CSV table of C-alpha atoms and ligand atoms in Angstrom, one decimal:
chain,number,residue,atom,x,y,z
R,1,UNK,CA,-13.8,-32.8,-23.8
R,2,UNK,CA,-10.5,-32.2,-22.0
R,3,UNK,CA,-8.9,-33.0,-18.7
R,4,UNK,CA,-7.0,-30.1,-17.1
R,5,UNK,CA,-3.3,-30.7,-16.3
R,6,UNK,CA,-2.1,-28.9,-13.2
R,7,UNK,CA,1.6,-28.9,-12.3
R,8,UNK,CA,2.1,-30.5,-8.9
R,9,UNK,CA,3.7,-27.3,-7.5
R,10,UNK,CA,1.2,-24.9,-9.0
R,11,UNK,CA,0.0,-22.0,-6.8
R,12,UNK,CA,-3.3,-22.3,-8.6
R,13,UNK,CA,-4.3,-25.9,-7.7
R,14,UNK,CA,-7.8,-27.1,-7.0
R,15,UNK,CA,-7.6,-25.8,-3.4
R,16,UNK,CA,-7.3,-22.2,-4.6
R,17,UNK,CA,-9.8,-21.5,-7.5
R,18,UNK,CA,-9.6,-17.7,-7.6
R,19,UNK,CA,-12.1,-15.8,-9.7
R,20,UNK,CA,-11.3,-13.1,-12.2
R,21,UNK,CA,-12.7,-11.3,-15.2
R,22,UNK,CA,-11.0,-12.1,-18.5
R,23,UNK,CA,-11.4,-11.7,-22.3
R,24,UNK,CA,-9.7,-13.1,-25.3
R,25,UNK,CA,-9.1,-11.3,-28.6
R,26,UNK,CA,-12.5,-10.1,-29.9
R,27,UNK,CA,-14.6,-11.4,-27.0
R,28,UNK,CA,-16.3,-9.6,-24.1
R,29,UNK,CA,-15.0,-9.6,-20.6
R,30,UNK,CA,-16.6,-12.4,-18.5
R,31,UNK,CA,-16.0,-14.4,-15.3
R,32,UNK,CA,-13.4,-17.1,-15.2
R,33,UNK,CA,-11.7,-19.2,-12.6
R,34,UNK,CA,-8.0,-19.9,-12.6
R,35,UNK,CA,-6.8,-23.6,-12.5
R,36,UNK,CA,-3.1,-24.2,-13.0
R,37,UNK,CA,-2.1,-22.3,-16.2
R,38,UNK,CA,-5.7,-22.4,-17.5
R,39,UNK,CA,-8.6,-20.0,-17.2
R,40,UNK,CA,-12.0,-21.8,-17.1
R,41,UNK,CA,-14.8,-19.8,-18.7
R,42,UNK,CA,-17.6,-20.1,-16.1
R,43,UNK,CA,-20.4,-19.0,-18.3
R,44,UNK,CA,-19.5,-21.9,-20.6
R,45,UNK,CA,-18.8,-24.4,-17.8
R,46,UNK,CA,-21.9,-23.7,-15.7
R,47,UNK,CA,-24.2,-22.1,-18.3
R,48,UNK,CA,-25.3,-19.3,-16.0
R,49,UNK,CA,-25.8,-15.7,-17.0
R,50,UNK,CA,-24.3,-14.4,-13.7
R,51,UNK,CA,-20.9,-15.4,-15.1
R,52,UNK,CA,-21.4,-13.8,-18.5
R,53,UNK,CA,-20.9,-10.4,-16.9
R,54,UNK,CA,-18.0,-7.9,-16.9
R,55,UNK,CA,-17.6,-7.9,-13.1
R,56,UNK,CA,-18.0,-10.4,-10.2
R,57,UNK,CA,-20.5,-8.2,-8.5
R,58,UNK,CA,-23.7,-10.1,-9.4
R,59,UNK,CA,-22.2,-13.4,-8.3
R,60,UNK,CA,-20.7,-11.9,-5.1
R,61,UNK,CA,-24.1,-10.5,-4.2
R,62,UNK,CA,-25.6,-14.0,-4.1
R,63,UNK,CA,-24.1,-14.8,-0.8
R,64,UNK,CA,-22.0,-17.3,1.1
R,65,UNK,CA,-24.1,-20.4,0.6
R,66,UNK,CA,-24.1,-19.8,-3.2
R,67,UNK,CA,-20.3,-19.1,-3.2
R,68,UNK,CA,-19.8,-22.5,-1.4
R,69,UNK,CA,-22.1,-24.3,-3.8
R,70,UNK,CA,-20.4,-22.9,-6.9
R,71,UNK,CA,-16.9,-23.6,-5.5
R,72,UNK,CA,-17.9,-27.2,-4.7
R,73,UNK,CA,-19.4,-27.7,-8.3
R,74,UNK,CA,-16.3,-26.2,-9.9
R,75,UNK,CA,-14.0,-28.5,-7.8
R,76,UNK,CA,-16.1,-31.5,-8.9
R,77,UNK,CA,-16.1,-30.5,-12.6
R,78,UNK,CA,-12.5,-29.5,-13.1
R,79,UNK,CA,-11.4,-32.8,-11.5
R,80,UNK,CA,-12.9,-34.7,-14.5
R,81,UNK,CA,-13.3,-33.9,-18.2
R,82,UNK,CA,-14.8,-30.5,-19.2
R,83,UNK,CA,-15.7,-29.0,-22.6
R,84,UNK,CA,-12.5,-27.9,-24.4
R,85,UNK,CA,-14.2,-24.7,-25.5
R,86,UNK,CA,-14.5,-23.6,-21.8
R,87,UNK,CA,-10.7,-23.6,-21.4
R,88,UNK,CA,-8.2,-20.9,-22.3
R,89,UNK,CA,-4.5,-20.7,-21.7
R,90,UNK,CA,-3.7,-18.0,-19.1
R,91,UNK,CA,-1.1,-16.6,-21.5
R,92,UNK,CA,-3.9,-15.9,-24.1
R,93,UNK,CA,-6.2,-13.8,-21.9
R,94,UNK,CA,-6.4,-10.2,-20.9
R,95,UNK,CA,-7.4,-9.7,-17.3
R,96,UNK,CA,-9.8,-6.9,-16.3
R,97,UNK,CA,-10.7,-5.1,-13.1
R,98,UNK,CA,-12.6,-8.0,-11.4
R,99,UNK,CA,-15.1,-5.9,-9.4
R,100,UNK,CA,-17.0,-2.7,-9.8
R,101,UNK,CA,-15.6,-1.0,-6.8
R,102,UNK,CA,-18.3,0.6,-4.6
R,103,UNK,CA,-16.6,2.3,-1.6
R,104,UNK,CA,-12.9,2.1,-1.0
R,105,UNK,CA,-11.5,2.5,2.5
R,106,UNK,CA,-7.9,2.1,3.4
R,107,UNK,CA,-6.7,1.2,6.9
R,108,UNK,CA,-3.4,1.5,8.8
R,109,UNK,CA,-3.3,-1.9,10.5
R,110,UNK,CA,0.4,-2.6,10.8
R,111,UNK,CA,1.9,-1.5,14.1
R,112,UNK,CA,5.4,-1.6,12.6
R,113,UNK,CA,4.3,0.6,9.6
R,114,UNK,CA,2.3,3.0,11.7
R,115,UNK,CA,5.3,3.4,14.1
R,116,UNK,CA,7.8,4.0,11.2
R,117,UNK,CA,5.5,6.5,9.4
R,118,UNK,CA,4.8,8.3,12.7
R,119,UNK,CA,8.6,8.7,13.2
R,120,UNK,CA,9.1,9.9,9.6
R,121,UNK,CA,6.1,12.3,9.3
R,122,UNK,CA,5.9,13.5,13.0
R,123,UNK,CA,9.5,13.2,14.4
R,124,UNK,CA,8.6,15.4,17.4
R,125,UNK,CA,5.5,13.4,18.6
R,126,UNK,CA,4.8,9.9,19.9
R,127,UNK,CA,4.9,7.7,16.7
R,128,UNK,CA,1.5,6.0,17.5
R,129,UNK,CA,-1.4,8.4,18.1
R,130,UNK,CA,-3.4,7.7,21.3
R,131,UNK,CA,-6.3,6.2,19.3
R,132,UNK,CA,-4.2,3.7,17.3
R,133,UNK,CA,-4.6,0.7,19.7
R,134,UNK,CA,-8.3,1.4,20.3
R,135,UNK,CA,-9.6,1.5,16.7
R,136,UNK,CA,-8.4,0.5,13.2
R,137,UNK,CA,-7.6,3.9,11.8
R,138,UNK,CA,-8.6,4.4,8.2
R,139,UNK,CA,-9.4,7.0,5.5
R,140,UNK,CA,-11.9,7.0,2.7
R,141,UNK,CA,-10.1,6.5,-0.7
R,142,UNK,CA,-11.2,7.0,-4.3
R,143,UNK,CA,-12.9,4.0,-5.8
R,144,UNK,CA,-12.9,5.4,-9.4
R,145,UNK,CA,-9.1,5.3,-9.6
R,146,UNK,CA,-8.8,1.7,-8.5
R,147,UNK,CA,-7.2,-0.1,-11.6
R,148,UNK,CA,-6.2,-3.6,-12.5
R,149,UNK,CA,-2.6,-4.9,-12.4
R,150,UNK,CA,-0.7,-3.9,-15.6
R,151,UNK,CA,-2.2,-0.5,-15.8
R,152,UNK,CA,0.5,2.2,-16.2
R,153,UNK,CA,0.7,4.8,-13.5
R,154,UNK,CA,1.2,8.4,-14.6
R,155,UNK,CA,3.3,10.3,-12.1
R,156,UNK,CA,0.9,12.6,-10.2
R,157,UNK,CA,1.3,16.3,-10.0
R,158,UNK,CA,0.4,18.4,-7.0
R,159,UNK,CA,1.3,20.9,-4.3
R,160,UNK,CA,4.5,20.1,-2.5
R,161,UNK,CA,6.2,22.1,0.3
R,162,UNK,CA,9.5,20.9,1.9
R,163,UNK,CA,9.9,22.1,5.5
R,164,UNK,CA,12.5,24.7,4.5
R,165,UNK,CA,10.3,26.2,1.7
R,166,UNK,CA,8.3,29.3,2.5
R,167,UNK,CA,5.4,28.4,0.2
R,168,UNK,CA,4.3,25.3,-1.8
R,169,UNK,CA,4.9,24.8,-5.5
R,170,UNK,CA,2.9,22.8,-8.0
R,171,UNK,CA,4.6,20.0,-10.0
R,172,UNK,CA,5.3,16.3,-10.5
R,173,UNK,CA,5.8,14.3,-7.2
R,174,UNK,CA,9.4,13.7,-6.5
R,175,UNK,CA,8.7,11.2,-3.7
R,176,UNK,CA,6.5,8.7,-5.4
R,177,UNK,CA,6.1,5.5,-3.4
R,178,UNK,CA,4.2,2.2,-3.1
R,179,UNK,CA,2.3,0.5,-0.3
R,180,UNK,CA,2.1,-3.3,-0.3
R,181,UNK,CA,-1.3,-4.3,1.1
R,182,UNK,CA,-4.0,-6.9,0.9
R,183,UNK,CA,-7.5,-5.8,-0.3
R,184,UNK,CA,-10.7,-7.3,1.1
R,185,UNK,CA,-13.7,-7.4,-1.2
R,186,UNK,CA,-17.2,-7.3,0.2
R,187,UNK,CA,-19.7,-9.6,-1.5
R,188,UNK,CA,-22.8,-9.1,0.7
R,189,UNK,CA,-23.3,-5.7,2.2
R,190,UNK,CA,-25.4,-4.5,5.1
R,191,UNK,CA,-28.2,-1.9,5.2
R,192,UNK,CA,-27.7,1.6,6.6
R,193,UNK,CA,-28.6,1.5,10.3
R,194,UNK,CA,-27.2,-2.0,10.9
R,195,UNK,CA,-23.7,-3.2,11.8
R,196,UNK,CA,-21.6,-6.3,11.0
R,197,UNK,CA,-19.9,-8.1,13.9
R,198,UNK,CA,-16.3,-9.5,13.6
R,199,UNK,CA,-17.7,-13.1,13.7
R,200,UNK,CA,-20.0,-12.3,10.7
R,201,UNK,CA,-17.0,-11.5,8.5
R,202,UNK,CA,-17.2,-14.6,6.4
R,203,UNK,CA,-20.9,-14.0,5.6
R,204,UNK,CA,-19.9,-10.7,4.0
R,205,UNK,CA,-16.3,-10.9,2.7
R,206,UNK,CA,-16.1,-12.7,-0.7
R,207,UNK,CA,-12.3,-12.7,-1.1
R,208,UNK,CA,-8.9,-11.1,-1.1
R,209,UNK,CA,-6.6,-9.4,-3.6
R,210,UNK,CA,-3.2,-7.8,-3.5
R,211,UNK,CA,-3.3,-4.0,-3.4
R,212,UNK,CA,-0.8,-1.3,-4.2
R,213,UNK,CA,-1.7,2.0,-2.7
R,214,UNK,CA,0.6,4.3,-4.8
R,215,UNK,CA,1.5,7.2,-2.6
R,216,UNK,CA,3.0,10.6,-3.4
R,217,UNK,CA,4.8,11.3,-0.1
R,218,UNK,CA,5.6,15.0,-0.8
R,219,UNK,CA,1.9,15.8,-1.7
R,220,UNK,CA,0.7,13.7,1.2
R,221,UNK,CA,3.0,15.3,3.8
R,222,UNK,CA,1.8,18.8,2.9
R,223,UNK,CA,-2.0,18.1,2.5
R,224,UNK,CA,-2.8,15.6,5.2
R,225,UNK,CA,-3.3,17.8,8.2
R,226,UNK,CA,-5.9,17.6,9.8
R,227,UNK,CA,-8.2,15.5,7.5
R,228,UNK,CA,-5.9,12.7,6.3
R,229,UNK,CA,-4.6,11.6,2.9
R,230,UNK,CA,-6.3,12.9,-0.3
R,231,UNK,CA,-4.6,13.7,-3.6
R,232,UNK,CA,-1.3,12.1,-2.4
R,233,UNK,CA,-3.1,8.7,-2.8
R,234,UNK,CA,-6.3,9.3,-4.9
R,235,UNK,CA,-4.5,9.3,-8.3
R,236,UNK,CA,-4.2,5.4,-8.5
R,237,UNK,CA,-4.6,2.2,-6.5
R,238,UNK,CA,-3.8,-1.0,-8.3
R,239,UNK,CA,-5.2,-4.5,-7.4
R,240,UNK,CA,-4.4,-8.0,-8.6
R,241,UNK,CA,-6.8,-9.5,-11.1
R,242,UNK,CA,-7.5,-12.8,-9.2
R,243,UNK,CA,-9.8,-12.6,-6.2
R,244,UNK,CA,-8.8,-15.5,-3.9
R,245,UNK,CA,-12.0,-16.7,-2.2
R,246,UNK,CA,-12.0,-16.4,1.6
R,247,UNK,CA,-12.9,-20.1,1.6
R,248,UNK,CA,-9.4,-20.9,0.1
R,249,UNK,CA,-7.7,-19.3,3.0
R,250,UNK,CA,-8.8,-21.7,5.8
R,251,UNK,CA,-5.3,-23.1,6.4
R,252,UNK,CA,-3.9,-19.5,6.5
R,253,UNK,CA,-6.0,-18.3,9.4
R,254,UNK,CA,-4.1,-17.4,12.5
R,255,UNK,CA,-4.5,-15.3,15.6
R,256,UNK,CA,-3.6,-11.6,15.3
R,257,UNK,CA,-0.8,-10.5,17.7
R,258,UNK,CA,-2.0,-9.9,21.3
R,259,UNK,CA,-4.1,-6.8,21.4
R,260,UNK,CA,-3.4,-4.8,24.5
R,261,UNK,CA,-5.5,-2.9,25.6
R,262,UNK,CA,-8.3,-5.3,24.9
R,263,UNK,CA,-10.5,-3.8,22.2
R,264,UNK,CA,-14.0,-2.6,23.0
R,265,UNK,CA,-16.7,-5.3,22.7
R,266,UNK,CA,-17.9,-4.4,19.2
R,267,UNK,CA,-14.3,-5.2,17.9
R,268,UNK,CA,-14.0,-8.5,19.7
R,269,UNK,CA,-14.9,-11.9,18.2
R,270,UNK,CA,-14.2,-15.6,18.7
R,271,UNK,CA,-13.0,-16.3,15.1
R,272,UNK,CA,-9.4,-16.0,14.1
R,273,UNK,CA,-9.0,-13.6,11.2
R,274,UNK,CA,-5.3,-13.0,11.1
R,275,UNK,CA,-3.9,-14.4,7.9
R,276,UNK,CA,-0.5,-16.0,7.3
R,277,UNK,CA,0.1,-14.4,3.9
R,278,UNK,CA,3.6,-13.7,2.7
R,279,UNK,CA,4.1,-10.8,0.3
R,280,UNK,CA,7.1,-10.1,-1.9
R,281,UNK,CA,7.9,-6.8,-3.6
R,282,UNK,CA,10.0,-6.7,-6.8
R,283,UNK,CA,11.4,-3.3,-7.9
R,284,UNK,CA,12.6,-3.4,-11.5
R,285,UNK,CA,12.8,-7.2,-11.3
R,286,UNK,CA,14.7,-7.4,-8.0
R,287,UNK,CA,13.1,-8.5,-4.7
R,288,UNK,CA,13.6,-5.7,-2.2
R,289,UNK,CA,11.3,-6.7,0.7
R,290,UNK,CA,9.1,-9.5,2.0
R,291,UNK,CA,6.3,-8.1,4.2
R,292,UNK,CA,4.5,-10.6,6.5
R,293,UNK,CA,0.8,-10.1,6.6
R,294,UNK,CA,0.6,-12.4,9.7
R,295,UNK,CA,2.0,-9.6,11.9
R,296,UNK,CA,-0.9,-7.2,11.2
R,297,UNK,CA,-2.3,-5.8,14.5
R,298,UNK,CA,-6.0,-5.3,13.3
R,299,UNK,CA,-7.8,-8.1,11.4
R,300,UNK,CA,-10.0,-7.5,8.3
R,301,UNK,CA,-13.0,-8.7,10.4
R,302,UNK,CA,-12.3,-5.9,12.9
R,303,UNK,CA,-12.0,-3.4,10.0
R,304,UNK,CA,-15.4,-4.3,8.6
R,305,UNK,CA,-17.0,-4.3,12.0
R,306,UNK,CA,-15.5,-0.9,12.7
R,307,UNK,CA,-16.6,0.5,9.3
R,308,UNK,CA,-20.2,-0.4,10.0
R,309,UNK,CA,-20.3,0.2,13.8
R,310,UNK,CA,-21.9,3.6,13.3
R,311,UNK,CA,-24.6,2.2,11.1
R,312,UNK,CA,-22.9,3.1,7.8
R,313,UNK,CA,-24.0,0.8,5.0
R,314,UNK,CA,-21.7,-1.7,3.4
R,315,UNK,CA,-22.2,-2.7,-0.3
R,316,UNK,CA,-21.3,-5.4,-2.8
R,317,UNK,CA,-18.0,-4.3,-4.3
R,318,UNK,CA,-16.7,-2.4,-1.3
R,319,UNK,CA,-12.9,-2.7,-1.1
R,320,UNK,CA,-11.0,-2.5,2.2
R,321,UNK,CA,-7.2,-2.0,2.1
R,322,UNK,CA,-5.4,-3.5,5.0
R,323,UNK,CA,-2.9,-0.7,5.2
R,324,UNK,CA,0.8,-1.1,4.4
R,325,UNK,CA,2.1,-4.5,5.5
R,326,UNK,CA,5.4,-4.1,7.3
R,327,UNK,CA,7.2,-6.4,9.7
R,328,UNK,CA,9.8,-5.6,12.3
R,329,UNK,CA,12.8,-6.1,10.1
R,330,UNK,CA,14.2,-3.7,7.5
R,331,UNK,CA,13.7,-6.2,4.7
R,332,UNK,CA,10.0,-6.6,5.7
R,333,UNK,CA,8.9,-3.0,5.2
R,334,UNK,CA,6.1,-2.6,2.7
R,335,UNK,CA,6.7,1.0,1.6
R,336,UNK,CA,9.9,2.6,0.1
R,337,UNK,CA,9.7,5.6,2.4
R,338,UNK,CA,10.3,3.1,5.3
R,339,UNK,CA,12.7,0.9,3.4
R,340,UNK,CA,15.0,3.9,2.6
R,341,UNK,CA,14.1,5.7,5.8
R,342,UNK,CA,12.6,8.8,4.1
R,343,UNK,CA,15.2,8.6,1.3
R,344,UNK,CA,18.1,8.9,3.7
R,345,UNK,CA,19.2,5.3,3.1
R,346,UNK,CA,19.0,4.4,-0.6
R,347,UNK,CA,18.7,0.7,-1.6
R,348,UNK,CA,20.5,-0.8,-4.5
R,349,UNK,CA,18.1,-2.0,-7.2
R,350,UNK,CA,19.5,-3.8,-10.2
R,351,UNK,CA,22.8,-2.0,-9.7
R,352,UNK,CA,21.3,1.5,-9.2
R,353,UNK,CA,20.8,3.4,-6.0
R,354,UNK,CA,17.1,4.2,-5.5
R,355,UNK,CA,15.0,6.0,-2.9
R,356,UNK,CA,11.6,6.8,-4.5
R,357,UNK,CA,10.2,5.7,-7.8
R,358,UNK,CA,11.7,7.1,-11.1
R,359,UNK,CA,9.9,7.3,-14.5
R,360,UNK,CA,10.1,3.8,-16.1
R,361,UNK,CA,10.4,1.9,-12.8
R,362,UNK,CA,8.2,-1.1,-12.5
R,363,UNK,CA,6.9,-2.6,-9.2
R,364,UNK,CA,5.3,-6.1,-8.9
R,365,UNK,CA,3.9,-7.3,-5.6
R,366,UNK,CA,3.1,-11.1,-5.3
R,367,UNK,CA,1.7,-13.1,-2.4
R,368,UNK,CA,1.2,-16.7,-1.2
R,369,UNK,CA,-0.4,-18.4,1.7
R,370,UNK,CA,-0.5,-21.9,3.2
R,371,UNK,CA,-3.2,-24.2,1.6
R,372,UNK,CA,-4.4,-27.5,2.8
R,373,UNK,CA,-2.0,-30.5,3.2
R,374,UNK,CA,1.2,-28.5,2.9
R,375,UNK,CA,0.2,-26.9,-0.4
R,376,UNK,CA,0.5,-23.2,-1.2
R,377,UNK,CA,-2.1,-20.8,-2.5
R,378,UNK,CA,-1.0,-18.0,-4.9
R,379,UNK,CA,-2.6,-14.6,-5.2
R,380,UNK,CA,-0.8,-13.9,-8.5
R,381,UNK,CA,0.6,-10.3,-8.6
R,382,UNK,CA,-0.2,-6.6,-8.9
R,383,UNK,CA,2.2,-4.9,-11.3
R,384,UNK,CA,2.5,-1.3,-12.4
R,385,UNK,CA,5.0,0.9,-14.3
R,386,UNK,CA,5.6,4.7,-13.8
R,387,UNK,CA,5.1,7.0,-16.7
R,388,UNK,CA,6.3,10.6,-16.7
R,389,UNK,CA,4.0,13.3,-15.4
R,390,UNK,CA,1.8,15.1,-17.9
R,391,UNK,CA,2.1,18.8,-17.4
R,392,UNK,CA,-0.9,21.1,-18.3
R,393,UNK,CA,-0.6,23.7,-21.0
C,401,LIG,O1,0.9,8.4,9.3
C,401,LIG,C1,0.5,9.1,8.4
C,401,LIG,O2,0.3,10.3,8.4
C,401,LIG,C2,0.2,8.5,7.1
C,401,LIG,C3,0.3,7.2,6.8
C,401,LIG,C4,0.0,6.6,5.5
C,401,LIG,O3,0.4,7.0,4.4
C,401,LIG,C5,-0.6,5.3,5.7
C,401,LIG,C6,-1.7,4.8,4.8
C,401,LIG,O4,-2.0,5.1,3.6
C,401,LIG,C7,-2.3,3.7,5.4
C,401,LIG,C8,-1.5,2.5,5.2
C,401,LIG,O5,-1.4,2.0,4.1
C,401,LIG,O6,-1.0,1.9,6.2
C,402,CA,CA1,-2.3,2.7,2.3
C,403,MG,MG1,-4.0,5.1,-3.7
């Protein structure tokens, strides 16, 4: 038996308890919970088959009451002595994609980001489209290319056409970018023909990850009219390995900014689902921006309500991206196209001038939120490195 030591300033104290899927050399992926610098093997701790599985989906499908009961039991057990064989050092594990992603939808919920991108993509129009303050705008992404932090990202190829070019050419993206976002994971879905209200959010949403929606701006700018992003984003989306339970974020809940005009009734709720999460983006080891999630105009509860408002089904493993998190300040912008204003204003990264991503560049996005009694909750990080494009032939 062993008692777990947790450093006093750990971002993974007993108020966090995020779930992930891990393996050690020669063992199969299975569910664990992070406590300080340890990973606790839940199949061994609790002796239940639902945790001896390569994704969280079976556990997530069991519902909110069960999530609360397991969280309470883990809290009780890790506060005392537990079997030493159930504990692994975080440095000794490989983390895997924690969920089997069902549908992936990405939103556009930051007013600052949407305004900046409107100016950059559509300089001759109003930056915000007339629908933007009436509904959370989103597009359907590609679930099969959602990958876990640490996965290398091969530079995508595609059609690009600069405004001055007469015709498009095919080749590696030269405007490869990031989008710093949060991702919301659905535990319990809803059948086709029904809808989820904003105040039912916590019955359905299991937890939260950090998400990097890698974006090829040159491919995107040419392809997106009129149906929205496709190959400019579908090549890769990275998520952090630890899913922070919604229940760990009670102290982070805040109001969204004032929504004017008042949203239609199906998008209104009594519960606060703004979240005071602070993100930080490192480019080749240097912090370049700190996007504040607390400024997001649309809440994740409104996104889920909107997605099901037409009777579309929701499923265990659905993933909702918040959209790029950007604040009003230059050093709060969550995409490099905004940070460098379309490449016109390079930033200095580790002594070099940068606009978009170069081969070999590495980006890590981390996040923290307030926990109970002045503590902080960590989300860990989502990291990825750019490999050169592979050309056919
Ligand atoms: O305004 C546009 O045409 C495109 C915007 C995006 O690329 C945004 C997107 O992927 C959603 C987001 O992350 O906010
Ligand atoms: Ca995005
Ligand atoms: Mg993507």
